[in-house]
Each structure stands twice: as structure tokens, then as C-alpha cells.
PDB file of C-alpha atoms in Angstrom:
ATOM      1  CA  MET A   1      30.455 -11.788   1.888  1.00  0.00           C
ATOM      2  CA  TRP A   2      32.080 -12.055  -1.388  1.00  0.00           C
ATOM      3  CA  LEU A   3      28.535 -12.656  -3.110  1.00  0.00           C
ATOM      4  CA  ASP A   4      27.789  -8.859  -2.027  1.00  0.00           C
ATOM      5  CA  ARG A   5      30.088  -7.815  -4.965  1.00  0.00           C
ATOM      6  CA  PHE A   6      27.870  -9.418  -7.409  1.00  0.00           C
ATOM      7  CA  ILE A   7      24.258  -9.305  -5.949  1.00  0.00           C
ATOM      8  CA  PRO A   8      23.625  -6.251  -3.930  1.00  0.00           C
ATOM      9  CA  GLY A   9      21.701  -6.311  -0.737  1.00  0.00           C
ATOM     10  CA  LEU A  10      22.066  -5.692   3.019  1.00  0.00           C
ATOM     11  CA  ASN A  11      22.946  -8.115   6.038  1.00  0.00           C
ATOM     12  CA  ASP A  12      23.083 -11.175   3.717  1.00  0.00           C
ATOM     13  CA  VAL A  13      19.499 -10.305   2.181  1.00  0.00           C
ATOM     14  CA  TRP A  14      19.342  -9.471  -1.437  1.00  0.00           C
ATOM     15  CA  VAL A  15      17.068  -7.390  -3.252  1.00  0.00           C
ATOM     16  CA  TYR A  16      15.749 -10.145  -5.547  1.00  0.00           C
ATOM     17  CA  GLU A  17      14.870 -12.244  -2.385  1.00  0.00           C
ATOM     18  CA  MET A  18      12.231  -9.799  -1.468  1.00  0.00           C
ATOM     19  CA  ARG A  19      10.513 -10.065  -4.678  1.00  0.00           C
ATOM     20  CA  SER A  20       7.373 -12.383  -4.625  1.00  0.00           C
ATOM     21  CA  TYR A  21       4.581 -13.382  -6.953  1.00  0.00           C
ATOM     22  CA  PRO A  22       1.627 -11.040  -7.279  1.00  0.00           C
ATOM     23  CA  PRO A  23      -0.991 -11.610  -4.717  1.00  0.00           C
ATOM     24  CA  LEU A  24      -3.874 -13.917  -5.769  1.00  0.00           C
ATOM     25  CA  HIS A  25      -6.526 -11.289  -4.802  1.00  0.00           C
ATOM     26  CA  ARG A  26      -9.522 -11.479  -7.479  1.00  0.00           C
ATOM     27  CA  LEU A  27     -10.234  -7.849  -7.356  1.00  0.00           C
ATOM     28  CA  PHE A  28      -6.834  -6.678  -8.545  1.00  0.00           C
ATOM     29  CA  TRP A  29      -7.221  -8.587 -11.765  1.00  0.00           C
ATOM     30  CA  LEU A  30     -10.548  -9.661 -12.872  1.00  0.00           C
ATOM     31  CA  PRO A  31     -12.036  -6.908 -15.199  1.00  0.00           C
ATOM     32  CA  GLU A  32     -15.456  -7.176 -13.686  1.00  0.00           C
ATOM     33  CA  PHE A  33     -14.333  -5.698 -10.471  1.00  0.00           C
ATOM     34  CA  LEU A  34     -12.460  -2.771 -12.095  1.00  0.00           C
ATOM     35  CA  PRO A  35     -13.777  -2.536 -15.498  1.00  0.00           C
ATOM     36  CA  MET A  36     -11.345  -1.643 -18.241  1.00  0.00           C
ATOM     37  CA  GLU A  37     -14.122  -0.853 -20.767  1.00  0.00           C
ATOM     38  CA  LYS A  38     -15.333   2.722 -20.739  1.00  0.00           C
ATOM     39  CA  GLU A  39     -18.930   3.331 -20.029  1.00  0.00           C
ATOM     40  CA  LYS A  40     -20.605   6.147 -22.023  1.00  0.00           C
ATOM     41  CA  GLY A  41     -17.200   7.560 -23.002  1.00  0.00           C
ATOM     42  CA  SER A  42     -15.671   7.328 -19.425  1.00  0.00           C
ATOM     43  CA  TYR A  43     -14.349   4.886 -16.820  1.00  0.00           C
ATOM     44  CA  LYS A  44     -16.532   4.160 -13.899  1.00  0.00           C
ATOM     45  CA  ILE A  45     -15.555   2.694 -10.628  1.00  0.00           C
ATOM     46  CA  PRO A  46     -18.039   0.224  -9.273  1.00  0.00           C
ATOM     47  CA  GLU A  47     -19.895   1.604  -5.980  1.00  0.00           C
ATOM     48  CA  ASN A  48     -19.114  -1.609  -3.883  1.00  0.00           C
ATOM     49  CA  PHE A  49     -15.414  -2.020  -4.906  1.00  0.00           C
ATOM     50  CA  VAL A  50     -13.886  -0.613  -1.700  1.00  0.00           C
ATOM     51  CA  SER A  51     -16.142  -2.689   0.365  1.00  0.00           C
ATOM     52  CA  VAL A  52     -15.406  -5.926  -1.591  1.00  0.00           C
ATOM     53  CA  LEU A  53     -11.796  -5.260  -1.574  1.00  0.00           C
ATOM     54  CA  MET A  54     -11.425  -4.905   2.201  1.00  0.00           C
ATOM     55  CA  LYS A  55     -13.935  -7.633   3.001  1.00  0.00           C
ATOM     56  CA  GLU A  56     -12.186 -10.392   0.694  1.00  0.00           C
ATOM     57  CA  SER A  57      -8.690  -9.863   1.967  1.00  0.00           C
ATOM     58  CA  GLN A  58      -6.837 -12.410   3.997  1.00  0.00           C
ATOM     59  CA  GLY A  59      -6.530  -9.800   6.794  1.00  0.00           C
ATOM     60  CA  ILE A  60      -6.833  -6.078   7.118  1.00  0.00           C
ATOM     61  CA  ILE A  61      -4.792  -4.283   4.453  1.00  0.00           C
ATOM     62  CA  LEU A  62      -2.765  -1.677   6.056  1.00  0.00           C
ATOM     63  CA  ASN A  63      -0.416  -0.562   2.962  1.00  0.00           C
ATOM     64  CA  LEU A  64      -1.167  -1.016  -0.561  1.00  0.00           C
ATOM     65  CA  GLU A  65       0.255   0.251  -3.738  1.00  0.00           C
ATOM     66  CA  CYS A  66      -0.887  -1.835  -7.054  1.00  0.00           C
ATOM     67  CA  SER A  67      -0.575  -0.540 -10.521  1.00  0.00           C
ATOM     68  CA  ASN A  68      -1.742  -2.881 -13.426  1.00  0.00           C
ATOM     69  CA  VAL A  69      -1.767  -2.066 -17.196  1.00  0.00           C
ATOM     70  CA  ASP A  70      -3.715  -4.196 -19.917  1.00  0.00           C
ATOM     71  CA  ASN A  71      -5.931  -3.436 -22.689  1.00  0.00           C
ATOM     72  CA  GLN A  72      -4.564   0.081 -23.127  1.00  0.00           C
ATOM     73  CA  CYS A  73      -5.861   0.797 -19.573  1.00  0.00           C
ATOM     74  CA  ARG A  74      -4.165   1.417 -16.264  1.00  0.00           C
ATOM     75  CA  LYS A  75      -5.521   0.539 -12.829  1.00  0.00           C
ATOM     76  CA  TYR A  76      -4.114   2.085  -9.708  1.00  0.00           C
ATOM     77  CA  ILE A  77      -5.112   1.253  -6.026  1.00  0.00           C
ATOM     78  CA  SER A  78      -3.451   2.675  -2.980  1.00  0.00           C
ATOM     79  CA  ILE A  79      -4.168   2.382   0.722  1.00  0.00           C
ATOM     80  CA  THR A  80      -2.334   4.200   3.393  1.00  0.00           C
ATOM     81  CA  SER A  81      -3.485   3.668   7.003  1.00  0.00           C
ATOM     82  CA  GLY A  82      -3.235   4.834  10.664  1.00  0.00           C
ATOM     83  CA  VAL A  83      -4.788   4.738  14.009  1.00  0.00           C
ATOM     84  CA  ILE A  84      -6.489   7.600  15.775  1.00  0.00           C
ATOM     85  CA  LYS A  85      -7.878   8.065  19.308  1.00  0.00           C
ATOM     86  CA  ASN A  86     -11.851   7.502  19.140  1.00  0.00           C
ATOM     87  CA  GLU A  87     -12.420  10.927  20.726  1.00  0.00           C
ATOM     88  CA  ASN A  88     -10.790  12.553  17.690  1.00  0.00           C
ATOM     89  CA  LEU A  89     -12.344  10.507  14.897  1.00  0.00           C
ATOM     90  CA  GLU A  90     -15.134  13.159  14.163  1.00  0.00           C
ATOM     91  CA  ASP A  91     -12.470  15.740  13.792  1.00  0.00           C
ATOM     92  CA  PHE A  92     -10.571  13.707  11.642  1.00  0.00           C
ATOM     93  CA  ILE A  93     -13.277  13.046   9.331  1.00  0.00           C
ATOM     94  CA  VAL A  94     -14.293  16.918   9.123  1.00  0.00           C
ATOM     95  CA  GLU A  95     -10.667  17.631   8.211  1.00  0.00           C
ATOM     96  CA  SER A  96     -10.394  14.943   5.619  1.00  0.00           C
ATOM     97  CA  LYS A  97     -13.524  16.179   3.821  1.00  0.00           C
ATOM     98  CA  LYS A  98     -11.976  19.593   3.926  1.00  0.00           C
ATOM     99  CA  ASP A  99      -8.538  18.177   2.434  1.00  0.00           C
ATOM    100  CA  SER A 100      -8.349  14.502   1.466  1.00  0.00           C
ATOM    101  CA  TYR A 101      -4.686  14.475   2.512  1.00  0.00           C
ATOM    102  CA  ALA A 102      -5.187  15.241   5.987  1.00  0.00           C
ATOM    103  CA  ILE A 103      -4.139  11.717   7.093  1.00  0.00           C
ATOM    104  CA  TYR A 104      -0.673  13.036   5.955  1.00  0.00           C
ATOM    105  CA  ASP A 105      -0.982  16.544   7.656  1.00  0.00           C
ATOM    106  CA  PHE A 106      -1.801  14.974  11.072  1.00  0.00           C
ATOM    107  CA  GLN A 107       0.724  12.129  10.933  1.00  0.00           C
ATOM    108  CA  TYR A 108       2.844  11.718  13.976  1.00  0.00           C
ATOM    109  CA  ARG A 109       6.434  12.096  13.194  1.00  0.00           C
ATOM    110  CA  GLY A 110       7.867  12.762  16.745  1.00  0.00           C
ATOM    111  CA  ASP A 111       8.264  16.431  16.043  1.00  0.00           C
ATOM    112  CA  GLU A 112       8.249  18.451  19.227  1.00  0.00           C
ATOM    113  CA  ASP A 113       7.605  21.790  17.385  1.00  0.00           C
ATOM    114  CA  ARG A 114       4.541  20.431  15.883  1.00  0.00           C
ATOM    115  CA  GLU A 115       3.259  18.675  18.805  1.00  0.00           C
ATOM    116  CA  ASN A 116       2.173  21.635  20.836  1.00  0.00           C
ATOM    117  CA  ASN A 117       0.111  22.914  18.024  1.00  0.00           C
ATOM    118  CA  GLN A 118      -1.527  19.931  16.780  1.00  0.00           C
ATOM    119  CA  LYS A 119      -5.123  19.096  17.615  1.00  0.00           C
ATOM    120  CA  PHE A 120      -4.723  15.263  17.150  1.00  0.00           C
ATOM    121  CA  TRP A 121      -2.552  12.826  15.761  1.00  0.00           C
ATOM    122  CA  VAL A 122      -2.805   9.867  13.360  1.00  0.00           C
ATOM    123  CA  TYR A 123      -0.306   7.153  14.113  1.00  0.00           C
ATOM    124  CA  SER A 124       0.977   5.344  11.016  1.00  0.00           C
ATOM    125  CA  THR A 125       0.491   1.470  11.043  1.00  0.00           C
ATOM    126  CA  CYS A 126       3.513   0.852   8.896  1.00  0.00           C
ATOM    127  CA  GLU A 127       7.007   2.365   8.581  1.00  0.00           C
ATOM    128  CA  GLU A 128       9.968   1.885   6.340  1.00  0.00           C
ATOM    129  CA  ARG A 129      12.235  -0.717   7.590  1.00  0.00           C
ATOM    130  CA  VAL A 130      15.158  -0.482   5.187  1.00  0.00           C
ATOM    131  CA  LEU A 131      15.814   1.241   1.859  1.00  0.00           C
ATOM    132  CA  PHE A 132      17.620  -0.987  -0.767  1.00  0.00           C
ATOM    133  CA  SER A 133      18.100   1.735  -3.484  1.00  0.00           C
ATOM    134  CA  ASN A 134      21.292   2.985  -1.799  1.00  0.00           C
ATOM    135  CA  LYS A 135      22.547  -0.748  -1.688  1.00  0.00           C
ATOM    136  CA  ALA A 136      21.323  -1.963  -5.040  1.00  0.00           C
ATOM    137  CA  SER A 137      22.204  -1.285  -8.572  1.00  0.00           C
ATOM    138  CA  ASP A 138      20.232  -1.969 -11.714  1.00  0.00           C
ATOM    139  CA  ILE A 139      23.604  -2.563 -13.499  1.00  0.00           C
ATOM    140  CA  LYS A 140      24.916  -5.175 -11.241  1.00  0.00           C
ATOM    141  CA  ASP A 141      21.473  -6.835 -10.525  1.00  0.00           C
ATOM    142  CA  PRO A 142      19.033  -7.144 -13.295  1.00  0.00           C
ATOM    143  CA  LEU A 143      16.497  -8.943 -11.143  1.00  0.00           C
ATOM    144  CA  SER A 144      16.180  -5.536  -9.033  1.00  0.00           C
ATOM    145  CA  LYS A 145      15.381  -3.575 -12.111  1.00  0.00           C
ATOM    146  CA  GLY A 146      12.067  -1.910 -11.559  1.00  0.00           C
ATOM    147  CA  HIS A 147      12.475  -2.210  -7.765  1.00  0.00           C
ATOM    148  CA  THR A 148      14.483   0.955  -7.484  1.00  0.00           C
ATOM    149  CA  GLU A 149      11.649   2.716  -9.695  1.00  0.00           C
ATOM    150  CA  LEU A 150       9.049   2.209  -7.021  1.00  0.00           C
ATOM    151  CA  LYS A 151       8.684   0.949  -3.244  1.00  0.00           C
ATOM    152  CA  ASN A 152      12.289  -0.230  -3.219  1.00  0.00           C
ATOM    153  CA  TYR A 153      12.311  -0.658   0.522  1.00  0.00           C
ATOM    154  CA  ILE A 154      10.803  -3.068   2.982  1.00  0.00           C
ATOM    155  CA  ILE A 155       7.771  -2.066   5.151  1.00  0.00           C
ATOM    156  CA  ASP A 156       7.273  -3.195   8.631  1.00  0.00           C
ATOM    157  CA  LEU A 157       4.599  -2.789  11.284  1.00  0.00           C
ATOM    158  CA  SER A 158       5.043   0.440  13.319  1.00  0.00           C
ATOM    159  CA  LYS A 159       6.166   0.107  16.992  1.00  0.00           C
ATOM    160  CA  ASN A 160       4.190   3.192  17.745  1.00  0.00           C
ATOM    161  CA  VAL A 161       0.921   1.119  17.156  1.00  0.00           C
ATOM    162  CA  PHE A 162       1.976  -2.516  17.578  1.00  0.00           C
ATOM    163  CA  LYS A 163       3.922  -2.212  20.625  1.00  0.00           C
ATOM    164  CA  ASP A 164       3.956  -5.889  21.623  1.00  0.00           C
ATOM    165  CA  LEU A 165       4.952  -7.130  18.177  1.00  0.00           C
ATOM    166  CA  ARG A 166       8.558  -8.655  17.829  1.00  0.00           C
ATOM    167  CA  LYS A 167      10.626  -6.896  15.217  1.00  0.00           C
ATOM    168  CA  PRO A 168      11.363  -9.760  12.621  1.00  0.00           C
ATOM    169  CA  ASP A 169      14.774 -10.163  11.268  1.00  0.00           C
ATOM    170  CA  LEU A 170      15.201  -9.108   7.522  1.00  0.00           C
ATOM    171  CA  LYS A 171      15.583 -12.768   6.569  1.00  0.00           C
ATOM    172  CA  GLU A 172      12.313 -13.534   8.178  1.00  0.00           C
ATOM    173  CA  LEU A 173      10.559 -10.992   5.778  1.00  0.00           C
ATOM    174  CA  ARG A 174      11.576 -12.844   2.801  1.00  0.00           C
ATOM    175  CA  PRO A 175       8.334 -14.108   0.908  1.00  0.00           C
ATOM    176  CA  ARG A 176       9.438 -17.575   0.526  1.00  0.00           C
ATOM    177  CA  VAL A 177      10.368 -17.822   4.218  1.00  0.00           C
ATOM    178  CA  ASN A 178       7.563 -15.642   5.662  1.00  0.00           C
ATOM    179  CA  ARG A 179       8.127 -16.131   9.394  1.00  0.00           C
ATOM    180  CA  ALA A 180       6.682 -12.831  10.384  1.00  0.00           C
ATOM    181  CA  ASP A 181       4.302 -12.982  13.284  1.00  0.00           C
ATOM    182  CA  LYS A 182       0.593 -11.811  12.601  1.00  0.00           C
ATOM    183  CA  PHE A 183       1.262  -9.810   9.325  1.00  0.00           C
ATOM    184  CA  LEU A 184       2.482 -10.401   5.898  1.00  0.00           C
ATOM    185  CA  SER A 185       4.303  -8.363   3.310  1.00  0.00           C
ATOM    186  CA  CYS A 186       4.306  -8.703  -0.399  1.00  0.00           C
ATOM    187  CA  LYS A 187       6.346  -6.875  -3.137  1.00  0.00           C
ATOM    188  CA  TRP A 188       6.099  -7.657  -6.656  1.00  0.00           C
ATOM    189  CA  TYR A 189       7.261  -6.317 -10.084  1.00  0.00           C
ATOM    190  CA  GLU A 190       6.442  -7.867 -13.366  1.00  0.00           C
ATOM    191  CA  PRO A 191       7.947  -5.968 -16.208  1.00  0.00           C
ATOM    192  CA  GLU A 192       5.610  -4.420 -18.794  1.00  0.00           C
ATOM    193  CA  MET A 193       5.419  -6.260 -22.119  1.00  0.00           C
ATOM    194  CA  GLU A 194       4.268  -4.589 -25.253  1.00  0.00           C
ATOM    195  CA  SER A 195       2.393  -6.137 -28.145  1.00  0.00           C
ATOM    196  CA  GLY A 196       1.386  -3.595 -30.729  1.00  0.00           C
ATOM    197  CA  TYR A 197      -0.398  -0.828 -28.871  1.00  0.00           C
ATOM    198  CA  ASN A 198      -1.301  -3.161 -25.987  1.00  0.00           C
ATOM    199  CA  LYS A 199       1.047  -3.248 -22.801  1.00  0.00           C
ATOM    200  CA  THR A 200       0.699  -5.530 -19.981  1.00  0.00           C
ATOM    201  CA  GLY A 201       2.479  -5.519 -16.516  1.00  0.00           C
ATOM    202  CA  THR A 202       1.957  -4.973 -12.913  1.00  0.00           C
ATOM    203  CA  TYR A 203       3.979  -3.809  -9.826  1.00  0.00           C
ATOM    204  CA  GLY A 204       3.103  -3.126  -6.168  1.00  0.00           C
ATOM    205  CA  TYR A 205       3.444  -3.757  -2.605  1.00  0.00           C
ATOM    206  CA  LEU A 206       1.021  -5.031  -0.031  1.00  0.00           C
ATOM    207  CA  VAL A 207       1.077  -5.435   3.745  1.00  0.00           C
ATOM    208  CA  PHE A 208      -1.798  -6.844   5.656  1.00  0.00           C
ATOM    209  CA  VAL A 209      -2.457  -7.859   9.331  1.00  0.00           C
ATOM    210  CA  ASP A 210      -4.549 -10.417  11.178  1.00  0.00           C
ATOM    211  CA  LYS A 211      -7.885  -9.082  11.709  1.00  0.00           C
ATOM    212  CA  GLY A 212      -8.288 -10.506  15.284  1.00  0.00           C
ATOM    213  CA  TYR A 213      -4.965  -9.047  16.259  1.00  0.00           C
ATOM    214  CA  MET A 214      -5.728  -5.624  14.928  1.00  0.00           C
ATOM    215  CA  LEU A 215      -8.962  -5.435  16.687  1.00  0.00           C
ATOM    216  CA  SER A 216      -7.194  -6.275  19.995  1.00  0.00           C
ATOM    217  CA  VAL A 217      -4.772  -3.240  19.478  1.00  0.00           C
ATOM    218  CA  LEU A 218      -7.753  -0.905  18.752  1.00  0.00           C
ATOM    219  CA  GLN A 219      -9.633  -2.216  21.798  1.00  0.00           C
ATOM    220  CA  GLU A 220      -6.717  -1.903  24.181  1.00  0.00           C
ATOM    221  CA  ASN A 221      -5.859   1.709  23.096  1.00  0.00           C
ATOM    222  CA  LEU A 222      -9.351   3.007  22.366  1.00  0.00           C
ATOM    223  CA  TRP A 223      -8.476   3.703  18.653  1.00  0.00           C
ATOM    224  CA  THR A 224     -10.156   3.430  15.349  1.00  0.00           C
ATOM    225  CA  LEU A 225      -8.336   2.185  12.037  1.00  0.00           C
ATOM    226  CA  VAL A 226      -8.363   4.678   9.245  1.00  0.00           C
ATOM    227  CA  CYS A 227      -7.492   3.626   5.785  1.00  0.00           C
ATOM    228  CA  LYS A 228      -7.176   6.277   3.090  1.00  0.00           C
ATOM    229  CA  ILE A 229      -7.984   4.567  -0.269  1.00  0.00           C
ATOM    230  CA  ILE A 230      -7.349   5.886  -3.758  1.00  0.00           C
ATOM    231  CA  VAL A 231      -8.704   4.154  -6.759  1.00  0.00           C
ATOM    232  CA  GLU A 232      -7.803   5.289 -10.463  1.00  0.00           C
ATOM    233  CA  LEU A 233      -8.629   4.157 -13.703  1.00  0.00           C
ATOM    234  CA  GLY A 234      -7.247   5.607 -17.130  1.00  0.00           C
ATOM    235  CA  ASP A 235      -6.064   5.345 -20.595  1.00  0.00           C
ATOM    236  CA  GLU A 236      -2.460   4.269 -21.004  1.00  0.00           C
ATOM    237  CA  TYR A 237      -1.992   6.400 -24.236  1.00  0.00           C
ATOM    238  CA  SER A 238      -3.065   9.876 -25.240  1.00  0.00           C
ATOM    239  CA  SER A 239      -1.995  12.173 -27.911  1.00  0.00           C
ATOM    240  CA  TYR A 240      -2.661  15.831 -29.032  1.00  0.00           C
ATOM    241  CA  LYS A 241      -5.718  14.648 -30.887  1.00  0.00           C
ATOM    242  CA  VAL A 242      -7.076  12.241 -28.179  1.00  0.00           C
ATOM    243  CA  LYS A 243      -7.965  13.323 -24.797  1.00  0.00           C
ATOM    244  CA  ARG A 244      -6.845  11.000 -22.027  1.00  0.00           C
ATOM    245  CA  GLU A 245      -9.799   9.580 -20.303  1.00  0.00           C
ATOM    246  CA  GLU A 246      -9.363   9.032 -16.424  1.00  0.00           C
ATOM    247  CA  THR A 247     -11.463   8.865 -13.208  1.00  0.00           C
ATOM    248  CA  ARG A 248     -10.225   8.962  -9.527  1.00  0.00           C
ATOM    249  CA  GLN A 249     -11.963   8.394  -6.387  1.00  0.00           C
ATOM    250  CA  GLU A 250     -10.916   8.567  -2.746  1.00  0.00           C
ATOM    251  CA  PHE A 251     -12.292   7.006   0.397  1.00  0.00           C
ATOM    252  CA  LEU A 252     -11.829   6.720   4.108  1.00  0.00           C
ATOM    253  CA  TRP A 253     -12.431   3.173   5.385  1.00  0.00           C
ATOM    254  CA  LEU A 254     -12.814   3.060   9.035  1.00  0.00           C
ATOM    255  CA  MET A 255     -12.842   0.115  11.468  1.00  0.00           C
ATOM    256  CA  LYS A 256     -13.861   0.631  14.974  1.00  0.00           C
ATOM    257  CA  MET A 257     -13.252  -1.275  18.211  1.00  0.00           C
ATOM    258  CA  ASP A 258     -16.277  -3.380  17.723  1.00  0.00           C
ATOM    259  CA  GLY A 259     -15.290  -4.546  14.328  1.00  0.00           C
ATOM    260  CA  SER A 260     -17.908  -2.393  12.598  1.00  0.00           C
ATOM    261  CA  VAL A 261     -16.891  -0.677   9.333  1.00  0.00           C
ATOM    262  CA  GLU A 262     -17.769   2.763   7.739  1.00  0.00           C
ATOM    263  CA  ILE A 263     -16.793   3.947   4.324  1.00  0.00           C
ATOM    264  CA  ILE A 264     -16.834   7.586   3.435  1.00  0.00           C
ATOM    265  CA  GLY A 265     -16.311   9.178   0.017  1.00  0.00           C
ATOM    266  CA  LEU A 266     -14.043  12.015  -0.285  1.00  0.00           C
TER     267      LEU A 266
END
């Protein structure tokens, strides 16, 4: 189409159409849940933060990358998820305690050379649908600025896990249309604004799925859902005189076939 020359995109879907408002999840924004104030000289992540984050979501969060900066403090939350056979769950937990990145080491990629030597597989719940960075230009499309810096792609549910789910057309994934079945994706980017030493801004990507549907998939395949969660708090600024204060914690959030949940610190 002639418009492609001015607003880059793919298959009549343009980059700016995939941008939505930041999700209205109070744990992302309210300071009492991830306090920006330092406690005794360092940041502290509340003990129940992960439990409340997953419990209060509209569905089950399968993929998340959320970065907020305010009051000279940057908050970062990341969630990556996969499913694993129930019989291999204990082995996975042991491996994860040895190496918190085990979820990536055992990720199924369809590699025949690895398949023979792998003890078990973790099947990713989400997959990259289409990459816009090769189709979009910041110079041509100012609305896409920032999108090419992080998560400049559309995430869909993986057919390796959700075999019966219809693959939605790109146009159906647009946040203002939102006709995808049983799941929702949200991508946002609000440019950082500076006022003196204070900077505010947020960007991120969120994918969640209907809880009832997720449980039916687990029960049908004798799987457990495993979510690797990273939470970080840290100073936005540092200098050679002032050490940058920061804290980071990693967790496994497990949901079993009966709906029970277990949280394990890594």
C-alpha cells in the first residue's frame, strides 16, 4: 500500500498500532508494593511481592518485561515461562537452584543434536510472532521510537503448548481490536521525561492467558507451569563518588495441574 512508504509495518499492520496503554496493574505502579525508598541504606523487595503480583493479575502472566523509573529509582520485573512434564519437575527445581538460568538451558528448540543428550525439556509458552525492527525506521515513524530499543516484536502463544488455539491474524492482536482468543498481549512505551535530576518513564510487554484454559492444558498433558521471575530495584544515577545501590531477587513460580501454587527463591 502507498501508506507503507510513510508508516512502516507488515501486512497492513503498522508499528504504532501495536502500542497500547500501560497495564492498570497496581503492583507495577504503587510504591508500597515495590518501595522506591531505601531501607537502612539499601532497597528491599517485599516478601509477598511475587505472590500478590501473580494472584492479582487478570489471568496467568506468561511473559512480562516491565521497566519503570521514578524518583531516581528504576524498577524492573521480568517473567519467562514454560511447561514441563510433572515427572521431571523435581529435577528441574534442582537444576534451577544450581543455575537460575536453567529454564533457558533446557528450553526446547527442536534441535535434534541436543535431543538425544537432554534429560528433559521445558516448552516455552510464548514465541516471537513477527519482528518489526527490520520493517520499521525511527526516522520514518517517530511513534515507533523506543519500540526498536526493546521488545520490538509481537509475542504469540506457542503451538508447542497450546495446540488447539487458533493462530490470530496480526490485525486481531492490535490492542484496540483485541480479538485474540483466551489470551491478551500488551506492549507499551512511554518516553522518559526529565525534571532536574528526576526522570520518569516506562516501557514493557505483557502476555497473560485465561487461568481456566491454562489449567485445562496442564491437566490434559500432565504438565506443570514454571515461571522464572526476576525483580530488581536500583538507583537510576551513580557517580565515581557514590556507589549505585541495587538489589535483585529471582524466583520460580509453579502452578500444578490442581491449581496449587508454589514459590521457590533462587
